[in-house]
Coordinates of C-alpha atoms in Angstrom, one line a residue:
Chain A
X1 CA 225.7 -20.5 -58.0
X2 CA 226.0 -16.7 -57.5
X3 CA 229.8 -16.5 -56.9
X4 CA 230.7 -18.8 -59.7
X5 CA 228.6 -16.7 -62.1
X6 CA 230.2 -13.5 -60.9
X7 CA 233.7 -14.8 -61.4
X8 CA 232.9 -16.3 -64.7
X9 CA 231.0 -13.4 -66.3
X10 CA 232.0 -10.2 -64.5
X11 CA 235.6 -11.1 -63.7
X12 CA 236.0 -13.1 -66.9
X13 CA 237.6 -16.3 -65.5
X14 CA 237.2 -19.7 -67.3
X15 CA 234.6 -21.9 -65.7
X16 CA 236.9 -24.4 -63.7
X17 CA 238.8 -21.6 -62.1
X18 CA 235.7 -19.5 -61.4
X19 CA 234.1 -22.6 -59.8
X20 CA 237.2 -23.4 -57.7
X21 CA 237.6 -19.8 -56.5
X22 CA 233.9 -19.6 -55.6
X23 CA 234.1 -22.9 -53.7
X24 CA 237.2 -21.8 -51.8
X25 CA 235.6 -18.6 -50.7
X26 CA 232.4 -20.4 -49.7
X27 CA 234.3 -22.9 -47.7
X28 CA 236.4 -20.3 -45.9
X29 CA 233.4 -18.2 -44.9
X30 CA 231.4 -21.3 -43.8
X31 CA 234.2 -22.6 -41.7
X32 CA 234.8 -19.2 -40.1
X33 CA 231.1 -19.0 -39.2
X34 CA 231.2 -22.6 -37.7
X35 CA 234.3 -21.8 -35.8
X36 CA 233.0 -18.5 -34.3
X37 CA 229.7 -20.3 -33.4
X38 CA 231.8 -22.9 -31.5
X39 CA 232.8 -20.1 -29.1
X40 CA 229.1 -19.5 -28.2
X41 CA 228.4 -23.2 -27.9
X42 CA 231.2 -23.5 -25.3
X43 CA 229.8 -20.5 -23.5
X44 CA 226.3 -22.0 -23.6
X45 CA 227.6 -25.2 -22.2
X46 CA 229.3 -23.4 -19.3
X47 CA 226.3 -21.3 -18.6
X48 CA 224.0 -24.3 -18.4
X49 CA 226.3 -26.2 -15.9
X50 CA 226.5 -23.0 -13.9
X51 CA 222.7 -22.7 -13.8
X52 CA 222.4 -26.3 -12.7
X53 CA 225.0 -25.7 -9.9
X54 CA 223.3 -22.4 -9.0
X55 CA 226.4 -20.3 -10.0
X56 CA 226.4 -17.4 -12.5
X57 CA 229.0 -18.9 -14.9
X58 CA 231.3 -16.7 -17.0
X59 CA 230.0 -13.1 -16.7
X60 CA 233.0 -10.8 -16.7
X61 CA 234.4 -10.6 -20.3
X62 CA 231.9 -8.7 -22.4
X63 CA 228.1 -8.4 -21.8
X64 CA 226.8 -11.6 -20.0
X65 CA 230.3 -13.0 -20.5
X66 CA 229.7 -13.4 -24.3
X67 CA 233.4 -12.8 -25.1
X68 CA 234.7 -15.2 -22.5
X69 CA 235.6 -18.0 -25.0
X70 CA 237.4 -15.5 -27.3
X71 CA 239.5 -14.4 -24.3
X72 CA 240.3 -18.0 -23.5
X73 CA 241.2 -18.7 -27.1
X74 CA 243.5 -15.7 -27.1
X75 CA 245.1 -16.9 -23.9
X76 CA 245.8 -20.3 -25.4
X77 CA 247.3 -18.8 -28.6
X78 CA 249.7 -16.5 -26.8
X79 CA 250.9 -19.2 -24.3
X80 CA 254.1 -21.0 -25.0
X81 CA 253.6 -24.4 -26.8
X82 CA 255.6 -27.0 -24.8
X83 CA 256.7 -30.1 -26.6
X84 CA 258.0 -32.8 -24.3
X85 CA 261.7 -33.7 -24.9
X86 CA 260.9 -37.4 -25.4
X87 CA 257.9 -36.8 -27.6
X88 CA 257.7 -37.7 -31.3
X89 CA 257.6 -34.1 -32.5
X90 CA 256.1 -34.6 -35.9
X91 CA 253.2 -36.8 -34.8
X92 CA 252.8 -34.8 -31.6
X93 CA 252.0 -31.7 -33.6
X94 CA 250.2 -33.5 -36.5
X95 CA 247.7 -35.2 -34.2
X96 CA 245.8 -32.0 -33.0
X97 CA 245.9 -30.7 -36.6
X98 CA 244.3 -33.9 -37.8
X99 CA 241.6 -33.8 -35.1
X100 CA 240.6 -30.2 -35.9
X101 CA 240.8 -30.7 -39.7
X102 CA 238.5 -33.7 -39.6
X103 CA 236.0 -31.8 -37.4
X104 CA 236.0 -29.1 -40.0
X105 CA 235.8 -31.4 -43.0
X106 CA 232.7 -33.1 -41.7
X107 CA 230.6 -29.9 -42.1
X108 CA 231.0 -30.0 -45.9
X109 CA 228.0 -32.3 -46.4
X110 CA 225.7 -31.0 -43.7
X111 CA 222.6 -29.4 -45.4
X112 CA 221.7 -26.2 -43.5
X113 CA 218.6 -25.6 -45.7
X114 CA 217.1 -26.7 -49.0
X115 CA 220.2 -26.5 -51.3
X116 CA 222.4 -24.9 -48.6
X117 CA 225.2 -27.4 -48.7
X118 CA 228.8 -27.2 -49.8
X119 CA 229.1 -30.7 -51.2
X120 CA 225.7 -32.4 -52.0
X121 CA 227.2 -35.9 -52.4
X122 CA 225.2 -39.1 -52.8
X123 CA 226.8 -40.8 -49.9
X124 CA 226.6 -37.9 -47.4
X125 CA 225.8 -40.1 -44.4
X126 CA 228.6 -42.5 -45.1
X127 CA 231.0 -39.5 -45.5
X128 CA 230.0 -38.2 -42.1
X129 CA 230.3 -41.7 -40.6
X130 CA 233.8 -42.1 -42.2
X131 CA 235.0 -38.7 -40.9
X132 CA 233.7 -39.4 -37.4
X133 CA 235.3 -42.8 -37.4
X134 CA 238.6 -41.1 -38.3
X135 CA 238.4 -38.9 -35.2
X136 CA 240.0 -41.7 -33.3
X137 CA 243.3 -41.1 -35.0
X138 CA 243.7 -37.6 -33.5
X139 CA 243.3 -39.2 -30.1
X140 CA 245.5 -42.3 -30.5
X141 CA 248.3 -40.4 -32.3
X142 CA 248.3 -37.6 -29.7
X143 CA 248.4 -40.1 -26.8
X144 CA 251.2 -42.2 -28.3
X145 CA 253.4 -39.3 -29.5
X146 CA 253.5 -37.5 -26.2
X147 CA 255.3 -40.5 -24.8
X148 CA 253.6 -40.3 -21.4
X149 CA 252.0 -43.4 -19.9
X150 CA 248.9 -41.6 -18.7
X151 CA 248.4 -40.0 -22.1
X152 CA 248.9 -43.4 -23.8
X153 CA 246.5 -45.2 -21.4
X154 CA 243.9 -42.6 -22.0
X155 CA 244.4 -42.8 -25.8
X156 CA 243.9 -46.6 -25.7
X157 CA 240.8 -46.3 -23.5
X158 CA 239.1 -43.6 -25.7
X159 CA 240.1 -45.4 -28.9
X160 CA 238.4 -48.6 -27.7
X161 CA 235.4 -46.6 -26.6
X162 CA 235.0 -44.8 -29.9
X163 CA 235.4 -47.9 -32.0
X164 CA 232.8 -49.7 -29.9
X165 CA 230.1 -47.1 -30.0
X166 CA 230.7 -46.4 -33.7
X167 CA 229.2 -49.8 -34.4
X168 CA 225.9 -49.0 -32.9
X169 CA 225.9 -45.5 -34.6
X170 CA 226.4 -47.4 -37.8
X171 CA 223.3 -49.6 -37.3
X172 CA 221.2 -46.6 -36.3
X173 CA 222.2 -44.9 -39.5
X174 CA 221.2 -48.1 -41.4
X175 CA 217.7 -48.0 -39.9
X176 CA 217.3 -44.4 -41.0
X177 CA 218.6 -45.2 -44.5
X178 CA 216.1 -48.1 -44.8
X179 CA 213.3 -45.6 -43.9
X180 CA 214.5 -42.8 -46.1
X181 CA 215.8 -44.9 -49.0
X182 CA 218.7 -42.6 -49.7
X183 CA 222.3 -41.9 -48.4
X184 CA 222.0 -38.2 -49.3
X185 CA 221.4 -36.1 -46.2
X186 CA 219.2 -33.6 -48.1
X187 CA 217.1 -36.5 -49.4
X188 CA 216.8 -37.9 -45.9
X189 CA 215.3 -34.6 -44.7
X190 CA 213.0 -34.4 -47.8
X191 CA 211.8 -37.9 -47.0
X192 CA 210.6 -36.6 -43.6
X193 CA 208.5 -33.8 -45.1
X194 CA 206.3 -31.8 -45.1
X195 CA 205.8 -31.4 -41.3
X196 CA 206.5 -33.1 -38.0
X197 CA 204.2 -36.0 -38.7
X198 CA 206.9 -37.2 -41.1
X199 CA 209.8 -36.8 -38.7
X200 CA 211.4 -40.1 -37.8
X201 CA 211.2 -39.2 -34.1
X202 CA 207.5 -39.9 -34.4
X203 CA 207.9 -43.2 -36.2
X204 CA 209.0 -46.7 -35.2
X205 CA 212.5 -45.3 -35.3
X206 CA 212.1 -43.4 -32.0
X207 CA 214.1 -45.9 -29.9
X208 CA 217.0 -45.4 -32.4
X209 CA 217.1 -41.7 -31.5
X210 CA 217.8 -42.7 -27.9
X211 CA 220.5 -45.2 -28.9
X212 CA 222.0 -42.5 -31.2
X213 CA 222.0 -40.0 -28.4
X214 CA 223.7 -42.2 -25.9
X215 CA 226.3 -43.4 -28.6
X216 CA 226.9 -39.8 -29.5
X217 CA 227.8 -39.0 -25.9
X218 CA 230.2 -41.9 -25.9
X219 CA 231.6 -41.1 -29.4
X220 CA 232.4 -37.5 -28.4
X221 CA 233.8 -38.5 -25.0
X222 CA 231.1 -36.5 -23.2
X223 CA 230.1 -37.3 -19.6
X224 CA 228.9 -39.8 -18.4
X225 CA 231.4 -41.5 -20.8
X226 CA 234.4 -39.1 -20.4
X227 CA 236.6 -41.9 -19.2
X228 CA 239.6 -40.6 -21.1
X229 CA 239.8 -37.6 -18.8
X230 CA 238.8 -39.4 -15.6
X231 CA 241.0 -37.0 -13.7
X232 CA 241.1 -39.2 -10.6
X233 CA 242.7 -42.1 -12.7
X234 CA 244.4 -40.6 -15.7
X235 CA 245.4 -37.0 -14.8
X236 CA 243.6 -35.3 -17.8
X237 CA 243.4 -37.7 -20.7
X238 CA 245.4 -38.1 -23.9
X239 CA 246.0 -34.3 -24.0
X240 CA 248.0 -34.2 -20.8
X241 CA 251.1 -33.1 -22.5
X242 CA 249.4 -30.5 -24.7
X243 CA 249.4 -26.8 -24.1
X244 CA 248.7 -23.6 -26.0
X245 CA 247.4 -23.8 -29.6
X246 CA 247.7 -27.6 -30.0
X247 CA 245.4 -28.0 -27.0
X248 CA 243.1 -25.4 -28.4
X249 CA 242.8 -27.4 -31.6
X250 CA 241.8 -30.5 -29.6
X251 CA 239.3 -28.5 -27.7
X252 CA 237.8 -26.9 -30.8
X253 CA 237.6 -30.3 -32.6
X254 CA 235.9 -31.9 -29.6
X255 CA 233.1 -29.2 -29.5
X256 CA 232.7 -29.2 -33.3
X257 CA 232.1 -33.0 -33.2
X258 CA 229.5 -32.6 -30.5
X259 CA 227.6 -30.0 -32.5
X260 CA 228.1 -32.1 -35.6
X261 CA 226.5 -35.1 -34.0
X262 CA 223.6 -32.9 -32.7
X263 CA 223.2 -31.7 -36.3
X264 CA 223.2 -35.2 -37.6
X265 CA 220.6 -36.3 -35.1
X266 CA 218.5 -33.2 -36.1
X267 CA 218.8 -34.2 -39.8
X268 CA 218.1 -37.9 -39.3
X269 CA 215.3 -37.8 -36.7
X270 CA 214.0 -34.2 -36.3
X271 CA 213.5 -33.3 -39.9
X272 CA 216.5 -31.0 -40.4
X273 CA 215.4 -27.7 -41.9
X274 CA 211.7 -28.5 -42.0
X275 CA 209.3 -26.5 -39.8
X276 CA 207.2 -28.5 -37.2
X277 CA 203.9 -27.5 -38.8
X278 CA 203.8 -26.5 -42.5
X279 CA 201.6 -23.4 -42.2
X280 CA 202.4 -19.9 -43.3
X281 CA 204.2 -18.0 -40.6
X282 CA 206.3 -21.0 -39.8
X283 CA 207.2 -21.9 -43.4
X284 CA 208.4 -18.3 -43.9
X285 CA 211.1 -18.8 -41.3
X286 CA 214.4 -19.7 -43.0
X287 CA 215.1 -23.4 -42.7
X288 CA 218.6 -22.8 -41.2
X289 CA 216.9 -21.3 -38.2
X290 CA 214.8 -24.4 -37.7
X291 CA 217.9 -26.6 -38.0
X292 CA 219.6 -24.4 -35.5
X293 CA 216.7 -24.6 -33.1
X294 CA 216.8 -28.4 -33.2
X295 CA 220.5 -28.4 -32.7
X296 CA 220.1 -26.1 -29.7
X297 CA 217.5 -28.4 -28.1
X298 CA 219.8 -31.5 -28.5
X299 CA 222.8 -29.6 -27.3
X300 CA 220.9 -28.5 -24.2
X301 CA 220.2 -32.1 -23.5
X302 CA 223.8 -33.1 -24.0
X303 CA 224.9 -30.3 -21.7
X304 CA 222.4 -31.3 -19.0
X305 CA 223.6 -34.9 -19.1
X306 CA 227.0 -33.6 -18.1
X307 CA 225.5 -31.6 -15.3
X308 CA 223.7 -34.4 -13.5
X309 CA 224.9 -37.9 -14.5
X310 CA 227.8 -39.5 -12.7
X311 CA 230.6 -41.1 -14.7
X312 CA 230.4 -44.7 -15.8
X313 CA 233.0 -47.3 -14.9
X314 CA 234.9 -48.7 -17.8
X315 CA 233.4 -52.2 -17.8
X316 CA 229.9 -50.7 -17.5
X317 CA 230.6 -48.6 -20.5
X318 CA 231.7 -51.5 -22.6
X319 CA 228.7 -53.6 -21.3
X320 CA 226.3 -50.9 -22.3
X321 CA 227.8 -50.5 -25.8
X322 CA 228.2 -54.1 -26.8
X323 CA 225.5 -55.9 -24.8
X324 CA 222.7 -53.4 -24.8
X325 CA 222.9 -50.8 -27.6
X326 CA 224.4 -53.0 -30.3
X327 CA 221.8 -55.9 -30.0
X328 CA 218.9 -53.4 -29.8
X329 CA 220.1 -51.4 -32.8
X330 CA 220.7 -54.7 -34.8
X331 CA 217.2 -55.9 -33.9
X332 CA 215.8 -52.6 -35.0
X333 CA 217.4 -52.9 -38.5
X334 CA 215.2 -56.0 -38.9
X335 CA 212.2 -54.3 -37.4
X336 CA 212.7 -51.3 -39.7
X337 CA 213.1 -53.5 -42.8
X338 CA 210.0 -55.4 -41.9
X339 CA 208.1 -52.2 -41.4
X340 CA 209.1 -50.8 -44.8
X341 CA 208.5 -54.1 -46.7
X342 CA 205.3 -55.4 -45.0
X343 CA 203.6 -52.6 -43.0
X344 CA 204.2 -49.5 -45.0
X345 CA 202.6 -50.7 -48.4
X346 CA 199.5 -51.9 -46.6
X347 CA 199.0 -49.4 -43.8
X348 CA 200.9 -46.5 -45.4
X349 CA 197.9 -44.3 -46.2
X350 CA 196.5 -44.8 -42.7
X351 CA 199.7 -44.1 -40.9
X352 CA 200.4 -41.2 -43.2
X353 CA 197.7 -39.3 -41.2
X354 CA 199.2 -40.2 -37.9
X355 CA 202.9 -40.1 -38.7
X356 CA 204.6 -40.2 -42.1
X357 CA 205.7 -43.9 -41.6
Chain B
X1 CA 238.4 -31.8 -66.5
X2 CA 241.8 -30.3 -65.8
X3 CA 240.8 -30.3 -62.1
X4 CA 240.0 -34.1 -62.3
X5 CA 243.4 -34.7 -64.0
X6 CA 245.2 -32.8 -61.3
X7 CA 243.3 -34.6 -58.6
X8 CA 244.1 -38.0 -60.2
X9 CA 247.9 -37.2 -60.4
X10 CA 247.9 -35.9 -56.9
X11 CA 246.1 -39.0 -55.4
X12 CA 248.2 -41.4 -57.5
X13 CA 251.5 -39.9 -56.7
X14 CA 250.8 -39.7 -52.9
X15 CA 249.4 -43.3 -53.0
X16 CA 252.5 -44.7 -54.6
X17 CA 254.9 -42.6 -52.5
X18 CA 253.2 -43.6 -49.3
X19 CA 253.2 -47.2 -50.4
X20 CA 257.0 -47.1 -50.8
X21 CA 257.3 -45.4 -47.3
X22 CA 255.2 -48.2 -45.7
X23 CA 257.7 -50.8 -46.9
X24 CA 260.9 -48.8 -46.2
X25 CA 260.1 -46.9 -43.0
X26 CA 262.2 -47.8 -40.0
X27 CA 259.5 -47.1 -37.5
X28 CA 256.5 -49.4 -37.8
X29 CA 254.1 -46.7 -36.4
X30 CA 255.1 -44.5 -39.4
X31 CA 254.5 -47.5 -41.6
X32 CA 250.9 -47.8 -40.4
X33 CA 250.3 -44.1 -40.6
X34 CA 251.5 -44.0 -44.2
X35 CA 249.4 -47.1 -44.9
X36 CA 246.4 -45.0 -43.7
X37 CA 247.5 -42.2 -46.1
X38 CA 247.6 -44.8 -48.9
X39 CA 244.1 -46.0 -48.1
X40 CA 242.9 -42.4 -48.2
X41 CA 244.3 -41.7 -51.6
X42 CA 242.9 -45.0 -52.9
X43 CA 239.5 -43.8 -51.7
X44 CA 240.2 -40.6 -53.6
X45 CA 240.8 -42.5 -56.8
X46 CA 237.6 -44.5 -56.3
X47 CA 235.7 -41.1 -56.0
X48 CA 237.3 -40.0 -59.3
X49 CA 236.0 -43.2 -60.9
X50 CA 232.5 -42.4 -59.7
X51 CA 232.5 -45.3 -57.2
X52 CA 231.8 -43.1 -54.2
X53 CA 230.1 -45.9 -52.1
X54 CA 233.2 -48.1 -52.3
X55 CA 235.4 -45.1 -51.5
X56 CA 233.5 -44.4 -48.3
X57 CA 233.4 -48.1 -47.3
X58 CA 237.1 -48.3 -47.8
X59 CA 237.6 -45.4 -45.4
X60 CA 235.1 -46.7 -42.9
X61 CA 236.3 -50.3 -42.8
X62 CA 240.0 -50.1 -43.5
X63 CA 240.9 -46.7 -42.1
X64 CA 238.3 -46.5 -39.4
X65 CA 238.5 -50.0 -38.0
X66 CA 241.3 -52.3 -39.4
X67 CA 244.1 -49.7 -39.3
X68 CA 243.1 -48.7 -35.8
X69 CA 243.7 -52.3 -34.7
X70 CA 247.1 -52.3 -36.6
X71 CA 248.1 -49.1 -34.8
X72 CA 247.0 -50.6 -31.5
X73 CA 249.2 -53.6 -31.9
X74 CA 252.2 -51.8 -33.4
X75 CA 252.2 -49.1 -30.7
X76 CA 252.2 -51.7 -27.9
X77 CA 254.8 -54.0 -29.4
X78 CA 258.4 -53.5 -28.5
X79 CA 260.0 -54.6 -31.8
X80 CA 263.8 -54.6 -32.4
X81 CA 263.9 -52.8 -35.8
X82 CA 267.6 -53.5 -36.5
X83 CA 266.8 -57.2 -36.1
X84 CA 263.9 -57.0 -38.6
X85 CA 266.0 -55.0 -41.1
X86 CA 268.6 -57.8 -41.3
X87 CA 266.0 -60.0 -42.8
X88 CA 265.3 -57.5 -45.6
X89 CA 268.9 -57.8 -46.8
X90 CA 268.9 -61.6 -47.1
X91 CA 265.5 -61.9 -48.7
X92 CA 265.9 -58.9 -51.0
X93 CA 267.0 -60.8 -54.1
X94 CA 264.4 -63.6 -54.0
X95 CA 261.7 -61.1 -53.2
X96 CA 262.6 -58.9 -56.1
X97 CA 262.8 -61.9 -58.4
X98 CA 259.2 -63.1 -57.4
X99 CA 257.9 -59.5 -57.7
X100 CA 259.4 -59.1 -61.1
X101 CA 258.0 -62.4 -62.3
X102 CA 254.5 -61.5 -61.1
X103 CA 254.8 -58.1 -62.8
X104 CA 256.0 -59.6 -66.1
X105 CA 253.1 -62.1 -66.0
X106 CA 250.6 -59.3 -65.4
X107 CA 252.0 -57.3 -68.3
X108 CA 251.8 -60.4 -70.6
X109 CA 248.3 -61.2 -69.5
X110 CA 247.1 -57.6 -70.0
X111 CA 248.8 -57.2 -73.3
X112 CA 247.7 -60.5 -74.8
X113 CA 244.2 -61.5 -73.6
X114 CA 242.7 -58.6 -71.7
X115 CA 239.1 -57.7 -72.8
X116 CA 235.8 -57.2 -70.9
X117 CA 233.3 -59.9 -71.0
X118 CA 230.4 -59.0 -73.3
X119 CA 227.8 -58.8 -70.5
X120 CA 230.1 -56.8 -68.2
X121 CA 229.9 -53.6 -70.1
X122 CA 226.6 -52.4 -68.6
X123 CA 228.1 -52.8 -65.1
X124 CA 229.7 -49.4 -65.2
X125 CA 230.4 -47.5 -62.0
X126 CA 227.5 -45.1 -62.5
X127 CA 224.7 -46.7 -64.7
X128 CA 222.2 -44.2 -66.1
X129 CA 219.4 -43.1 -63.8
X130 CA 220.4 -44.7 -60.5
X131 CA 223.2 -43.9 -58.1
X132 CA 226.3 -46.0 -57.6
X133 CA 225.0 -47.2 -54.3
X134 CA 221.7 -48.4 -55.8
X135 CA 223.6 -50.1 -58.6
X136 CA 225.7 -52.0 -56.1
X137 CA 222.6 -52.9 -54.1
X138 CA 220.9 -54.3 -57.2
X139 CA 223.9 -56.5 -58.0
X140 CA 224.6 -57.7 -54.5
X141 CA 221.1 -58.2 -53.1
X142 CA 219.0 -58.8 -56.2
X143 CA 221.1 -60.3 -59.0
X144 CA 223.6 -62.4 -57.0
X145 CA 221.8 -62.7 -53.7
X146 CA 222.6 -66.4 -53.2
X147 CA 226.4 -65.9 -53.8
X148 CA 226.2 -63.0 -51.4
X149 CA 224.5 -65.1 -48.7
X150 CA 227.1 -67.9 -49.3
X151 CA 229.9 -65.3 -48.7
X152 CA 228.2 -64.1 -45.6
X153 CA 227.9 -67.7 -44.3
X154 CA 231.6 -68.3 -44.9
X155 CA 232.4 -65.1 -42.9
X156 CA 230.0 -66.2 -40.1
X157 CA 231.8 -69.5 -39.8
X158 CA 235.2 -67.8 -39.7
X159 CA 233.9 -65.4 -37.0
X160 CA 232.5 -68.3 -34.9
X161 CA 235.8 -70.1 -35.4
X162 CA 237.8 -67.1 -34.2
X163 CA 235.6 -66.7 -31.1
X164 CA 235.8 -70.5 -30.3
X165 CA 239.6 -70.4 -30.6
X166 CA 240.0 -67.4 -28.2
X167 CA 237.2 -68.0 -25.8
X168 CA 238.2 -69.3 -22.4
X169 CA 236.2 -69.5 -19.2
X170 CA 237.9 -68.5 -16.1
X171 CA 236.7 -69.6 -12.7
X172 CA 236.3 -67.2 -9.8
X173 CA 235.6 -64.1 -11.9
X174 CA 232.9 -62.0 -10.3
X175 CA 230.9 -60.0 -12.8
X176 CA 228.4 -57.2 -12.3
X177 CA 224.8 -58.4 -12.7
X178 CA 223.1 -55.1 -13.4
X179 CA 219.6 -56.6 -13.5
X180 CA 220.0 -58.3 -10.1
X181 CA 221.2 -54.9 -8.7
X182 CA 218.4 -52.9 -10.1
X183 CA 215.7 -55.4 -9.1
X184 CA 216.8 -55.6 -5.5
X185 CA 214.2 -54.2 -3.1
X186 CA 214.9 -52.7 0.4
X187 CA 212.9 -55.6 1.8
X188 CA 215.4 -58.1 0.5
X189 CA 218.3 -56.5 2.2
X190 CA 217.1 -55.1 5.5
X191 CA 214.5 -55.5 8.2
X192 CA 213.1 -52.8 10.5
X193 CA 212.9 -53.9 14.1
X194 CA 211.1 -52.1 16.8
X195 CA 213.4 -52.4 19.8
X196 CA 211.9 -52.1 23.3
X197 CA 214.0 -50.1 25.8
X198 CA 216.4 -52.3 27.7
X199 CA 215.9 -55.5 25.6
X200 CA 218.4 -55.1 22.7
X201 CA 218.1 -56.9 19.3
X202 CA 218.0 -60.7 19.1

């Protein structure tokens, strides 16, 4: 790596320290880029809803309202943080920090391009799954520590919801692993090469993309599954008592998780950094731009869902998760295994022309 | 290497310290939170050993699912902590005695007869050429698949038992039948009648 070499040879540091320093700089820059990009995702979200509702959306701060999110973030930071008198102060402040930290930590294993990954670990998918299953702690600790019954009820609701939908996400991941034969995210992308015929969206795994999309909406508490902030029932969710920077951290973490799941779906089903057709002008485009384009498409769909789907009732949500998505994804684990074992060896060369298989 | 040593001492110290806090904490919610911290550091130790699959599964299963249920229960319970702490005083001596005995036995066993079985040596955390996950897969699904299936069967029986014990049918509960609702046609629910002036509807 360039920075490690520079520190080792030009600055004359021993290798472990040079490596550590280079990693720290890389991580800080990466996280800063991700965090600034969140500002524009939020703006895009608001602009899309505005377009659906025939409004103009944020358009005052900066050209086309581009700086609106930065203005909002400044406003939150300079407000007074209010901690309720009966709250458990340590956990109350730790919960949003945990939520935001986990959202940042997950990005470490996301490959942006061939070799563009902070930690290229063998169990990348499991790491992402573990981090996203920890997101529930930010919610449940915040709801409990604020010592408010609405906050606590919302925390219980959303914790139950996140735990339920994680199960089907887990099975979707298993089907993709069976097809790709690896837990490494870069290897999963490589297994879908070289062009869109290999992507898992054009394979028997297509239904799993739908299951994954719906579960992602539920996992990140997006409408139509935003029951934790059903304002007619629960005031505003588990973050009722939060203000100023702690609230900002929750908000940041929530959006980073949405984009993370969009990135995960792009990597698992849409071929990550691979171009749709492997011919010259398209292969010259940097892979990170292809990944970004795929994330934008998925994020647009997530945003549109919020604009025109009404909120589910709680028992309907549980029914959908446990009685529909879970059995379908479990069945598909069997289907995918059978495909890989029986169909692919026989029909592999034939299907390779149609789709990678 | 020095980084690995530092990481090991960090994980081990935090693991032991949070283990102590789990037992001594007055607030059970703190106990569960420190238990989670302990799980995390144990996962870190597994990563240092090269067993990254087990580390991730530890976090997913114990932290992501089991500890959430613990936290649910503990947060909703209204426990009288002073009452619980009284028990500690009276059971402290026998508890310490049993703990010390087990520890002594462990020391004796390790010091006297501890050696690896001859065929266990190849089963290192990271065998050459394949990843840790693939090695585990070979052991579980290829070499010892019947034992694995038997373990799965035991778990299935336990699960069915738990469901049978807690399942109760209540009468008079009206559930939503989504399929019936979706498949309902306008003709099932209403009829259009052409009413003549002055005659009314029958």
